[in-house]
Coordinates of C-alpha atoms and ligand atoms in Angstrom, one line a residue:
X1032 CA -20.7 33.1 15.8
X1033 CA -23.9 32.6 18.2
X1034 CA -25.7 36.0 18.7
X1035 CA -28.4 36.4 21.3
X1036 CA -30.7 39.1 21.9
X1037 CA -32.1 40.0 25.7
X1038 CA -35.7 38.9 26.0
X1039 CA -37.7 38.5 28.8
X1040 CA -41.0 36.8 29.6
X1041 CA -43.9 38.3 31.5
X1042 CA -44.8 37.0 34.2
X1043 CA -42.1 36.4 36.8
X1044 CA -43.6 33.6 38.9
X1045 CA -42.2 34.0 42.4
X1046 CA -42.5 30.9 44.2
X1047 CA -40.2 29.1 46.9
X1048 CA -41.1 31.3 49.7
X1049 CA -39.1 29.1 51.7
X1050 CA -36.0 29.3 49.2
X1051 CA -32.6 30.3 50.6
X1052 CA -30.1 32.3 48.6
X1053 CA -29.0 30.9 45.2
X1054 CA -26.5 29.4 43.9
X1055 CA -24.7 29.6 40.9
X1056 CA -24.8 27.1 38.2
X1057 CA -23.5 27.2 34.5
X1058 CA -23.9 24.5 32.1
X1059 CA -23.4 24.2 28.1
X1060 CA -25.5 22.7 25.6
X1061 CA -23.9 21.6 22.2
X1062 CA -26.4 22.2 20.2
X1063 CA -25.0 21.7 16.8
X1064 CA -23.4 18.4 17.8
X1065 CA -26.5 16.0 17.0
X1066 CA -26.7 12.7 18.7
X1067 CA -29.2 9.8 18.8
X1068 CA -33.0 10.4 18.7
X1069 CA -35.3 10.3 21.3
X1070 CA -38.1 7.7 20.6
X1071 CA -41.3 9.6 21.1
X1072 CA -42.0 5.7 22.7
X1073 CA -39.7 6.7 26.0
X1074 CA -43.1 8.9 27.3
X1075 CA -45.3 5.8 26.6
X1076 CA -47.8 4.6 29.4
X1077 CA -48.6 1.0 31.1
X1078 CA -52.5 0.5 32.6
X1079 CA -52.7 -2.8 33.8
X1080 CA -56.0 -4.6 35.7
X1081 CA -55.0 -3.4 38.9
X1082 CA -57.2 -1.4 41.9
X1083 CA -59.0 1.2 39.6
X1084 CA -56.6 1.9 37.1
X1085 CA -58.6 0.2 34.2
X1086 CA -62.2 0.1 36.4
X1087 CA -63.3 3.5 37.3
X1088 CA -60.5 5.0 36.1
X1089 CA -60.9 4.7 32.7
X1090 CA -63.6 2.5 32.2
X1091 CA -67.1 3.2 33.6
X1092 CA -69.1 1.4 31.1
X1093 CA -71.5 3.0 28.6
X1094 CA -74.7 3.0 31.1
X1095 CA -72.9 4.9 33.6
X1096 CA -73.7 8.3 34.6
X1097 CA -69.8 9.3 34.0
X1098 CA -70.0 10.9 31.0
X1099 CA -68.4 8.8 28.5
X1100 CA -67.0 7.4 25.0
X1101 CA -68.0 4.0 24.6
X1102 CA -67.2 3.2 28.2
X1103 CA -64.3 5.0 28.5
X1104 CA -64.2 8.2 30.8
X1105 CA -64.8 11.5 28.7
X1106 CA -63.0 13.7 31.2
X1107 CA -59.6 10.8 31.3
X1108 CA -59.5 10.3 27.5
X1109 CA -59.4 14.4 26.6
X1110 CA -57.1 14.7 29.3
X1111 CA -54.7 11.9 28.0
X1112 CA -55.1 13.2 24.2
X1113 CA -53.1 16.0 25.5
X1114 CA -50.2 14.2 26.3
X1115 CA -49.8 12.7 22.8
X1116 CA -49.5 8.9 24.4
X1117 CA -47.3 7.1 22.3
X1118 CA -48.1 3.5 23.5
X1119 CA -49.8 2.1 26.2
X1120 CA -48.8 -1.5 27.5
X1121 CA -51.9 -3.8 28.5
X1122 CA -53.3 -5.4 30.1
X1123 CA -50.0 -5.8 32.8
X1124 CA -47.9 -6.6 35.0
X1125 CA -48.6 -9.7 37.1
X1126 CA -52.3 -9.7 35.8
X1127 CA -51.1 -10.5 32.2
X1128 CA -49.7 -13.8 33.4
X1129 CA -52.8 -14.8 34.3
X1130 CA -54.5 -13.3 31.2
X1131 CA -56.8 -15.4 28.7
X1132 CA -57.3 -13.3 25.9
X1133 CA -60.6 -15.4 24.9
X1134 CA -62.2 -14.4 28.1
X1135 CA -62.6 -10.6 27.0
X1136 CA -64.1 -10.7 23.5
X1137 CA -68.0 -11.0 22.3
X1138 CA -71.0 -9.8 23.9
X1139 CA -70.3 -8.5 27.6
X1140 CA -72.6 -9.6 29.0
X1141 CA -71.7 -13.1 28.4
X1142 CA -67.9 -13.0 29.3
X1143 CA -66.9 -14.8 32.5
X1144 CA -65.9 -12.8 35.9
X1145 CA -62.6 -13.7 36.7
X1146 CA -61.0 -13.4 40.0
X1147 CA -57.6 -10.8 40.5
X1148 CA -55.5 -13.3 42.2
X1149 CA -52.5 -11.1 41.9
X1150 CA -54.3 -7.6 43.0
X1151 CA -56.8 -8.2 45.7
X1152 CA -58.5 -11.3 44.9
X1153 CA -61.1 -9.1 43.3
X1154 CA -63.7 -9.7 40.9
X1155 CA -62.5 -9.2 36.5
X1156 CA -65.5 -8.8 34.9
X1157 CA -63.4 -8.9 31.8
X1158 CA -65.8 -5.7 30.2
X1159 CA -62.5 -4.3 29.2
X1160 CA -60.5 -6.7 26.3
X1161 CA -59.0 -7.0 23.3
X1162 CA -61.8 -4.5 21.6
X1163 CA -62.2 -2.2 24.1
X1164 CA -58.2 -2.0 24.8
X1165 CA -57.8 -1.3 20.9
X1166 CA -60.6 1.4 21.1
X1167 CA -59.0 3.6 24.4
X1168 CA -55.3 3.4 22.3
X1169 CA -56.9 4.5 18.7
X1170 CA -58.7 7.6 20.7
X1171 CA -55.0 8.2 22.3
X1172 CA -54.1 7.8 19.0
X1173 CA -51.2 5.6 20.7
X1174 CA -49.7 2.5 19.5
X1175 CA -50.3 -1.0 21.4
X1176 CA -47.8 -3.2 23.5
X1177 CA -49.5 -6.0 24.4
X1178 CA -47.9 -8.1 27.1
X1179 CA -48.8 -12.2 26.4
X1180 CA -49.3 -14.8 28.6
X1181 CA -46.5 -17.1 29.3
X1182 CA -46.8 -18.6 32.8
X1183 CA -50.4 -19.8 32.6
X1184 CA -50.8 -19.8 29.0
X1185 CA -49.5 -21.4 26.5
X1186 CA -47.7 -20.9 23.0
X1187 CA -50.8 -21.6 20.8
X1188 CA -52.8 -19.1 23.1
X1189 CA -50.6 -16.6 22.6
X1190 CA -50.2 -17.0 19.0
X1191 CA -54.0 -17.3 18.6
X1192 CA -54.4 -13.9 20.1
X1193 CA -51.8 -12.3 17.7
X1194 CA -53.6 -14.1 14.6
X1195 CA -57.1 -12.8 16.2
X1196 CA -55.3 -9.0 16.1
X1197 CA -53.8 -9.3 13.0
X1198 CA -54.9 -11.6 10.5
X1199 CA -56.5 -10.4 7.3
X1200 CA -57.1 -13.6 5.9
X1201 CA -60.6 -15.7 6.1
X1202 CA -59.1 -18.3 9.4
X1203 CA -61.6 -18.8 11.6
X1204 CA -59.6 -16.2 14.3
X1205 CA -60.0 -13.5 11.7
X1206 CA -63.7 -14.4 11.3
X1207 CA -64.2 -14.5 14.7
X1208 CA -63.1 -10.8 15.0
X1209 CA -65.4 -9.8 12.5
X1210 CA -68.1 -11.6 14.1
X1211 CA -67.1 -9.5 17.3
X1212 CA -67.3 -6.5 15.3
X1213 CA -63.7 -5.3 13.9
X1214 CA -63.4 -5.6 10.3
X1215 CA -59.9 -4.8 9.7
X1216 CA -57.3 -5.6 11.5
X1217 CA -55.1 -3.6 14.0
X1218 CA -51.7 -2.7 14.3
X1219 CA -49.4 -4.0 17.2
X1220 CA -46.6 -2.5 16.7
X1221 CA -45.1 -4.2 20.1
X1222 CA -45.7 -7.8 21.7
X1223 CA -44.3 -8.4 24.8
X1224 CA -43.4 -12.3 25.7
X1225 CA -44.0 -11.9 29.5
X1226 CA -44.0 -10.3 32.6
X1227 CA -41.0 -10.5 35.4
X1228 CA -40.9 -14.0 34.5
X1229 CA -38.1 -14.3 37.5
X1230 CA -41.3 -14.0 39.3
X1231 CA -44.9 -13.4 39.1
X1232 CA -44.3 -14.4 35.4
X1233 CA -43.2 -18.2 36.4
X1234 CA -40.5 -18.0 38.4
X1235 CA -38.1 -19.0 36.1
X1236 CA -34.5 -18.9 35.9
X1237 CA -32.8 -16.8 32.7
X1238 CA -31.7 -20.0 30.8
X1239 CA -35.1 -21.4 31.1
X1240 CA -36.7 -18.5 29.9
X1241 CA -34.9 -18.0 27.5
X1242 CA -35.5 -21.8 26.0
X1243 CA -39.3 -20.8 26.7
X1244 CA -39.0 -17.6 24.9
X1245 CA -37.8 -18.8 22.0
X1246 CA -40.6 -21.7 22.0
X1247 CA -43.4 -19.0 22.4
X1248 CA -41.9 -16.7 19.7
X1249 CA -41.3 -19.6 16.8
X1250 CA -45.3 -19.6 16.7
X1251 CA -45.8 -15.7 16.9
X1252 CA -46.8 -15.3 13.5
X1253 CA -48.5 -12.4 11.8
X1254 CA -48.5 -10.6 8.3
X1255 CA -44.9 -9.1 7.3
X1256 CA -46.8 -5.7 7.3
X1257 CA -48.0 -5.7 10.8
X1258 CA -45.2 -7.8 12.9
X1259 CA -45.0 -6.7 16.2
X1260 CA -41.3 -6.0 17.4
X1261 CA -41.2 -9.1 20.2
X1262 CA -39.6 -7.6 23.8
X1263 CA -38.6 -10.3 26.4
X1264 CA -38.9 -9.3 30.0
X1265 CA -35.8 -8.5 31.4
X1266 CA -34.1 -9.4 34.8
X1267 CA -34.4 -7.5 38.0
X1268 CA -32.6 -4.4 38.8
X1269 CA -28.9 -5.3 38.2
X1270 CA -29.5 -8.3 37.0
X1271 CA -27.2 -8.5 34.2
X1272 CA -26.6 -12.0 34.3
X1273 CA -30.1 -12.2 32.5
X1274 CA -29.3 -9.5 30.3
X1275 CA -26.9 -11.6 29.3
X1276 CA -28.6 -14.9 28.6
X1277 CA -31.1 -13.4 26.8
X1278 CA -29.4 -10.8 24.4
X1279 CA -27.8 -14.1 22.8
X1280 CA -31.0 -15.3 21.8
X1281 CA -30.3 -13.8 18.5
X1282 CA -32.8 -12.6 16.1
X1283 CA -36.1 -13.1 17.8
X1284 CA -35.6 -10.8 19.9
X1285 CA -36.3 -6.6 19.6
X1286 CA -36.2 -5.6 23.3
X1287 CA -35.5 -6.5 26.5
X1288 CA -38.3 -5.0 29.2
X1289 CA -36.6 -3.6 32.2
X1290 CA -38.3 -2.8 35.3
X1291 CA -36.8 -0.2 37.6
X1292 CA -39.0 1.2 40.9
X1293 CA -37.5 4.0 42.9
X1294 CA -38.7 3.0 46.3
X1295 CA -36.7 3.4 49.8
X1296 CA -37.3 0.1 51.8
X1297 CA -35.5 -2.3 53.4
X1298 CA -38.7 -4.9 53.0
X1299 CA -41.2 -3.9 51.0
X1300 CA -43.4 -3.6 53.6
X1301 CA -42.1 0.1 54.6
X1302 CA -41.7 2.1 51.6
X1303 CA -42.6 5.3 53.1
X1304 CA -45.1 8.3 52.4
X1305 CA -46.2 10.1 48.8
X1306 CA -47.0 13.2 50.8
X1307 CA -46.1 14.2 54.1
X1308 CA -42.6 12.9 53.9
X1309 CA -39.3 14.8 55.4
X1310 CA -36.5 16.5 54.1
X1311 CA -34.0 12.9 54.3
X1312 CA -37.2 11.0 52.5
X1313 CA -36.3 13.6 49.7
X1314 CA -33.3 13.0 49.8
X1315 CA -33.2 9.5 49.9
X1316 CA -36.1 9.1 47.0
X1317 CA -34.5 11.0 44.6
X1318 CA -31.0 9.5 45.3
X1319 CA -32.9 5.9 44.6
X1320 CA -34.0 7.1 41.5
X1321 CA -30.4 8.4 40.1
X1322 CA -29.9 5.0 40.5
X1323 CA -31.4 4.5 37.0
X1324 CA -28.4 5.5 35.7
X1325 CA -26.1 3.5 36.7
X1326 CA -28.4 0.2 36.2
X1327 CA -29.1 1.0 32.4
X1328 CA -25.2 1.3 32.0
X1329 CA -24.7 -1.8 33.0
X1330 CA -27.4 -3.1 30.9
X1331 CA -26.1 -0.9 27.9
X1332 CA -22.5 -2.7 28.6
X1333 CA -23.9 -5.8 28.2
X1334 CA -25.9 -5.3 25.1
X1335 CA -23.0 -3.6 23.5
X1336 CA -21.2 -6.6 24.2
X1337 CA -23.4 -8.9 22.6
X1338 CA -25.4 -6.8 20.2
X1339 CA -22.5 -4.2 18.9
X1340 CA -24.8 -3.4 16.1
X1341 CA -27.6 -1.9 18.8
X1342 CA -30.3 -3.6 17.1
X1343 CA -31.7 -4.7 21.0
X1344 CA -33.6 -2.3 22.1
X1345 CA -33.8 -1.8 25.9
X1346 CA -37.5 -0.8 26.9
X1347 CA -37.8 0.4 30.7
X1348 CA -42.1 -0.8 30.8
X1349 CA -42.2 -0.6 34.0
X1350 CA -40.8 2.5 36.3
X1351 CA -41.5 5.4 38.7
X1352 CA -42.3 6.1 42.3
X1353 CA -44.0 3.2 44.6
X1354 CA -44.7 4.4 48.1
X1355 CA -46.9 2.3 50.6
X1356 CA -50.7 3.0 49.6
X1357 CA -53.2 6.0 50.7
X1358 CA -54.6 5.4 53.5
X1359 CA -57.9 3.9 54.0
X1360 CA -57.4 2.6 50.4
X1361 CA -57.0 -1.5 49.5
X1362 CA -53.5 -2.3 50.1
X1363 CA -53.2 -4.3 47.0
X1364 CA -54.9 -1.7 44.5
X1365 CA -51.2 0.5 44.8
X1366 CA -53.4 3.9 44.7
X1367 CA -50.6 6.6 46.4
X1368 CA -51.1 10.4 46.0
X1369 CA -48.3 12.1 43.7
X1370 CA -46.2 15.3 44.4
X1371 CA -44.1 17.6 43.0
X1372 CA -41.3 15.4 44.2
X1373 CA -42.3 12.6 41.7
X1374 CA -42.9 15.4 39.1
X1375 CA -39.2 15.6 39.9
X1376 CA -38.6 11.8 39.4
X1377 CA -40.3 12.0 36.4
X1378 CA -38.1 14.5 34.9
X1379 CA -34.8 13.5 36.4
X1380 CA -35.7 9.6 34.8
X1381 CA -36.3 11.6 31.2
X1382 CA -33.1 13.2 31.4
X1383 CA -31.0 10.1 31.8
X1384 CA -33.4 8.4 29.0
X1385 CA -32.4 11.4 26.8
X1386 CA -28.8 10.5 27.5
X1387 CA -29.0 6.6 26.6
X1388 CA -31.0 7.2 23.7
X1389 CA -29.4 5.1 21.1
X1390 CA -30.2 2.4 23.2
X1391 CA -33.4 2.8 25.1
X1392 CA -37.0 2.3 22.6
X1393 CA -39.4 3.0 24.7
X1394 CA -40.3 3.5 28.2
X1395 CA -43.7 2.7 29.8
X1396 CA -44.4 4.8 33.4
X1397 CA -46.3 3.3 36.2
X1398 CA -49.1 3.3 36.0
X1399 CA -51.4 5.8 33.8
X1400 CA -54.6 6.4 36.3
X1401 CA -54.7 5.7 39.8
X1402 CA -52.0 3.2 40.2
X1403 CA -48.6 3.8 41.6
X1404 CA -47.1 7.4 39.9
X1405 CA -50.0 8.0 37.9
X1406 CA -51.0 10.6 35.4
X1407 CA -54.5 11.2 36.9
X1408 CA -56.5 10.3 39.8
X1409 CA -59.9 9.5 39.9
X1410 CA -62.8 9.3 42.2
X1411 CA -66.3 8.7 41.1
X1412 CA -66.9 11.3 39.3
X1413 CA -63.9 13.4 40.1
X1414 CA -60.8 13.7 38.4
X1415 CA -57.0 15.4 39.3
X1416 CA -54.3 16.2 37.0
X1417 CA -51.0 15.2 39.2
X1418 CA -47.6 16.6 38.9
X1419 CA -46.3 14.0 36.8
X1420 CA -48.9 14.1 34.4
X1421 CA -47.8 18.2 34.1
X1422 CA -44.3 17.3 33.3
X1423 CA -45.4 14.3 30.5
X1424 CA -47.0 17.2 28.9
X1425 CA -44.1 19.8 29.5
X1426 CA -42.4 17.1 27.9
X1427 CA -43.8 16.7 24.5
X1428 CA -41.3 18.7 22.5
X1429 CA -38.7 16.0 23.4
X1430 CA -40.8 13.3 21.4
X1431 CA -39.0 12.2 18.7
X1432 CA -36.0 14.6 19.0
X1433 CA -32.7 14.6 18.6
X1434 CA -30.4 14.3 21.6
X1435 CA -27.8 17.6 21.7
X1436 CA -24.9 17.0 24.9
X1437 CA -25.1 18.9 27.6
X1438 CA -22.0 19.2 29.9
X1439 CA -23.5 19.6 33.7
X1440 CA -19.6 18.7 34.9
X1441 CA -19.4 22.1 37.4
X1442 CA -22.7 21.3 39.4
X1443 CA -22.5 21.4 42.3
X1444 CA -23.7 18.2 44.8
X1445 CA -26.8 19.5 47.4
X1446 CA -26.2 16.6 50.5
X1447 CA -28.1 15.7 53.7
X1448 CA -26.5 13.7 56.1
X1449 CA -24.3 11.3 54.3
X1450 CA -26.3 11.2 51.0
X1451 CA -25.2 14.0 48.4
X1452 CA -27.5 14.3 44.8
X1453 CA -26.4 16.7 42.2
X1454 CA -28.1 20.1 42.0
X1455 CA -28.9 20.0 38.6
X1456 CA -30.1 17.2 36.4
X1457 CA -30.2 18.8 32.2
X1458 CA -30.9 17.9 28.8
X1459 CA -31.4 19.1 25.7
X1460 CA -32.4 18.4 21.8
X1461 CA -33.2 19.7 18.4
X1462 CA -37.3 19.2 18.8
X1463 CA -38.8 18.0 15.4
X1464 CA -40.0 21.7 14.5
X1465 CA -36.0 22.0 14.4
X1466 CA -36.2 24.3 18.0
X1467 CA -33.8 23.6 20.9
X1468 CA -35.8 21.8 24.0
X1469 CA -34.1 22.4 27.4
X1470 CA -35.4 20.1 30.4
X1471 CA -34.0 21.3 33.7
X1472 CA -34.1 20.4 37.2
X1473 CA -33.9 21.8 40.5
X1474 CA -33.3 18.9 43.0
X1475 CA -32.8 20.9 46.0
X1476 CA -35.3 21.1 48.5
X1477 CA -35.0 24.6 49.7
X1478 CA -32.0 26.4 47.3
X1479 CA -32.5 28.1 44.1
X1480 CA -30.2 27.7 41.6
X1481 CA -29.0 30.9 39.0
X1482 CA -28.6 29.1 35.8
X1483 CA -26.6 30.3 33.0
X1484 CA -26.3 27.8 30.2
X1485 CA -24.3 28.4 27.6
X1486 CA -25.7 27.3 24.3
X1487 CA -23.3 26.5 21.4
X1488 CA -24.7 26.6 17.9
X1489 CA -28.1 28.7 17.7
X1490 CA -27.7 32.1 16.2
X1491 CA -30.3 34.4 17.7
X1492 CA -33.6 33.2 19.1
X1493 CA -36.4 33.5 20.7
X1494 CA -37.5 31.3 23.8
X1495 CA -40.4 30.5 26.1
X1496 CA -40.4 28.5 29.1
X1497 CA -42.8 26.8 31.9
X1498 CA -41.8 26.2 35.7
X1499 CA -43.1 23.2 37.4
X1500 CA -42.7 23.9 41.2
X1501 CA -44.8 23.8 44.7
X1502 CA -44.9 26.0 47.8
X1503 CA -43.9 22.4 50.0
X1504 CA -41.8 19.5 49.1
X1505 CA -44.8 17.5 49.1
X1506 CA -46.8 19.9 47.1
X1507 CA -49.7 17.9 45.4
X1508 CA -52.9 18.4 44.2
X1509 CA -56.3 17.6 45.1
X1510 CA -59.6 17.2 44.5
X1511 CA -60.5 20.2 46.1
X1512 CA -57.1 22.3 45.1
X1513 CA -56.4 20.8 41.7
X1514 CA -54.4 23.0 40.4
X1515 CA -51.7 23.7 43.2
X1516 CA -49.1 22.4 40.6
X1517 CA -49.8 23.2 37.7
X1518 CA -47.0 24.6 34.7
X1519 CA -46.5 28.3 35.1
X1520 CA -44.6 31.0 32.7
X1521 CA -40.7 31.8 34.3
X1522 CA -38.8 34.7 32.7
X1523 CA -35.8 33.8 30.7
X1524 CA -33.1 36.3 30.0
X1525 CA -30.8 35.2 26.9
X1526 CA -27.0 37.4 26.8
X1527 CA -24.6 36.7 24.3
X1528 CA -24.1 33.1 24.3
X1529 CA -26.6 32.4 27.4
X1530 CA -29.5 31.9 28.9
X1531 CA -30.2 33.0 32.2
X1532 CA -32.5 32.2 34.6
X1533 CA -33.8 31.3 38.5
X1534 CA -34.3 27.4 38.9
X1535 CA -36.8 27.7 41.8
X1536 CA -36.0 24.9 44.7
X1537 CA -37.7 22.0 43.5
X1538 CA -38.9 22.8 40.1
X1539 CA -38.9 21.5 36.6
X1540 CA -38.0 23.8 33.9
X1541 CA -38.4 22.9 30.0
X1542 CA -37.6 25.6 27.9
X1543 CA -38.1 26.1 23.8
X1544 CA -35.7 28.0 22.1
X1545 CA -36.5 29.1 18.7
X1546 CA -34.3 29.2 15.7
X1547 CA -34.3 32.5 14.1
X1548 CA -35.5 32.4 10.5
X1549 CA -32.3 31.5 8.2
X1550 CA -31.0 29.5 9.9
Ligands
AHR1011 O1 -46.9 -2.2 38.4 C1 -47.2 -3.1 39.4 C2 -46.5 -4.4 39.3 O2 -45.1 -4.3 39.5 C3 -46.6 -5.2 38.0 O3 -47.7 -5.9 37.8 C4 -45.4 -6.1 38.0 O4 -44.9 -6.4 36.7 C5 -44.4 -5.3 38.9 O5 -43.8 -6.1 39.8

């Protein structure tokens, strides 16, 4: 029998002045009915050399008046320790299929300048490589996915820069890295054999790639103790014809990389506003992104097919919001402000990772600073936490824990015009410290929601919560208001079997219920 006490959390935030009256909502969360767990990798990160998401954002270089770690942006790196980064994929995108590993090792100063033919035509000074990558990910304390080089490079390039990584032998690669001034080797716990290589990656169809996949992977070697799990890129949106081809390439493959961006055009030219948008743009940008659903089910379908064992891993590395770019900012450097409408992408993507969890490895947001539905935003010496980066850090508790169902069957849709999006996106799971995590959303615009969520299985508890919410549907911050969304307290009321409590109109919830001791 489940036995819950009243308790209730000082303060009450009151936000959603613009809120109309509630509605009611009940869900229930099956605690004690343990499913698949959620890779702590599904809240990894992707910084590629686009714009200023390597330059400026993180790196500044050690002579800069930036305060700094070796280069790397002190203000950036503490705030990304917070978020316990599981991987980061580097160094792209596009840009690693144009990537030459040797350019980006040995003195600086000597390394050739690149140009950016796939983000602006501007200059790479190539200050950030191999070294400097492995540096930023062991002060995230976060594990490496480097994406090779298949369309310009070749098999033997990309092996070389996996034998440079990894060796511990005396070869001449090994050697080299010494001489460059690492010693050991590092881990790389995930190797990615190109990028969209449907398009920027070589243009390839899936049979080919799959011929040329195989090729670059039969020379991939590295010591048994440090082999990278080897991710193919994946097809395009619904593409499960490539699915297809390429989960029967048997036992060289871990993962297949799936890229999925929510982004409401008809030609890619007009993709619409990150602020400033209206109530339909809501609408429609958060019905494109429920879409996510439906497309990993019929990846998921396809790899049960061929893989029944589930030993393919799907990895989403490359997702989120794209909007058209800020004004007055290079239209190929993908720099677009970040509101609490993406927070809400953000979370509604989590939820339906949570639900495919026996199938989905790893996730990788785009991108970590300044790019797309970044984390932070920089400029000069100024720095912004956005929304999205709040809810990768409300989100922690679901690294590495188990899955729980959650029946949201009675929710009711909220619609505008002829589009209708549930009112409630939920999960829940048994965190590693053995508590219940809850993440809930609000998708409504203007309605709050009364929740009461039953919760099956956890005897008398303890909880504590944080709301993610804005005054506007475009609610952001800036650099001179940084901290208009921001996580606040929200009082939770637990009867009997429930917990109750006020999703504000657009908000996050993520709750931690606690376990009473004995159980
Ligand atoms: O994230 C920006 C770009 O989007 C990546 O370089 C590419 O892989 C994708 O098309």
């Amino acid at each position: 029998m489940t036995i819950f006490r009243l308790l209730v959390l000082a303060p009450v935030v009151c936000l959603s002045l613009s809120s109309l009256a509630d509605t009611d909502v009940e869900i229930s969360i099956q605690a004690d009915a343990p499913g698949a767990v959620i890779d702590r990798h599904i809240y990894g990160q992707f910084a590629e050399h686009l714009g200023h998401g390597i330059y400026q954002g993180l790196w500044v270089g050690e002579e800069s008046q930036i305060p700094n770690i070796r280069g790397f942006r002190r203000d950036v790196v503490e705030a990304l320790q917070a978020l316990q980064i599981p991987n980061i994929r580097w160094p792209g995108g596009c840009f690693a299929e144009e990537y030459h590993w040797k350019d980006g090792i040995g003195p600086r100063e000597e390394r050739p300048t690149r140009i950016n033919t796939n983000w602006g035509d501007v200059e790479e000074s190539n200050a950030v490589g191999t070294h400097e990558f492995f540096d930023l990910a062991e002060m995230l304390g976060a594990d490496a996915y480097i994406v090779g080089n298949v369309g310009r490079g070749s098999p033997k390039e990309m092996a070389e820069w996996l034998e440079y990584i990894t060796a511990d032998n005396d070869s001449a690669l090994a050697e080299l890295r010494r001489a460059n001034g690492r010693e050991a080797p590092w881990e790389v716990p995930f190797w990615g054999v190109g990028n969209e290589n449907w398009k920027c990656g070589g243009n390839m169809r899936a049979e080919y790639y799959a011929d040329v996949y195989r090729r670059y992977t039969t020379f991939l070697k590295a010591p048994s103790n440090n082999t990278p799990k080897k991710i193919a890129s994946g097809g395009y949106h619904l593409d499960t014809a490539w699915t297809d081809e390429i989960s029967q390439i048997g036992s060289k493959i871990d993962g297949i990389g799936i890229h999925y961006y929510t982004m409401v055009t008809e030609n890619w030219v007009d993709k619409g506003d990150a602020t400033g948008f209206s109530k339909d743009e809501w609408f429609a940008h958060l019905a494109e992104t429920l879409k996510m659903d439906n497309y990993l089910r019929s990846h998921i379908a396809v790899l049960d097919r061929n893989d029944p064992e589930g030993r393919i891993g799907v990895y989403v590395d490359e997702w989120g919001s794209w909007y058209d770019v800020e004004e007055g900012s290079n239209g190929k450097f993908l720099r677009q402000q970040n509101s609490i409408r993406d927070a809400l992408v953000a979370a509604i993507n989590f939820n339906i990772f949570h639900r495919y969890a026996d199938r989905i490895r790893m996730t990788n947001i785009a991108q970590m600073v300044n790019v797309l539905q970044a984390m932070i935003l920089t400029d000069g010496e100024e720095m912004l936490l956005t929304p999205t980066y709040h809810v990768y850090e409300m989100h922690t508790l679901f690294h590495d824990a188990v899955a729980v169902p959650v029946d949201s069957g009675d929710v009711p849709s909220v619609s505008d015009g002829d589009i209708s999006i549930p009112m409630v996106s939920a999960s829940a799971a048994i965190s590693k410290g053995g508590d219940l995590a809850v993440s809930l959303v609000n998708l409504s615009p203007d309605t709050d929601v009364s929740l009461a969520a039953r919760v099956n299985g956890i005897a008398s508890h303890d909880v504590s919560g944080r709301v993610l919410t804005g005054e506007e549907i475009d609610s952001h911050n800036t650099f001179a208001t940084s901290n208009a969304v921001r996580p606040m307290p929200i009082s939770v009321s637990i009867e009997d079997d429930y917990l109750r409590l006020t999703l504000p109109a657009k908000s996050l919830v993520v709750l931690s219920v606690q376990r009473s001791s004995g159980q």
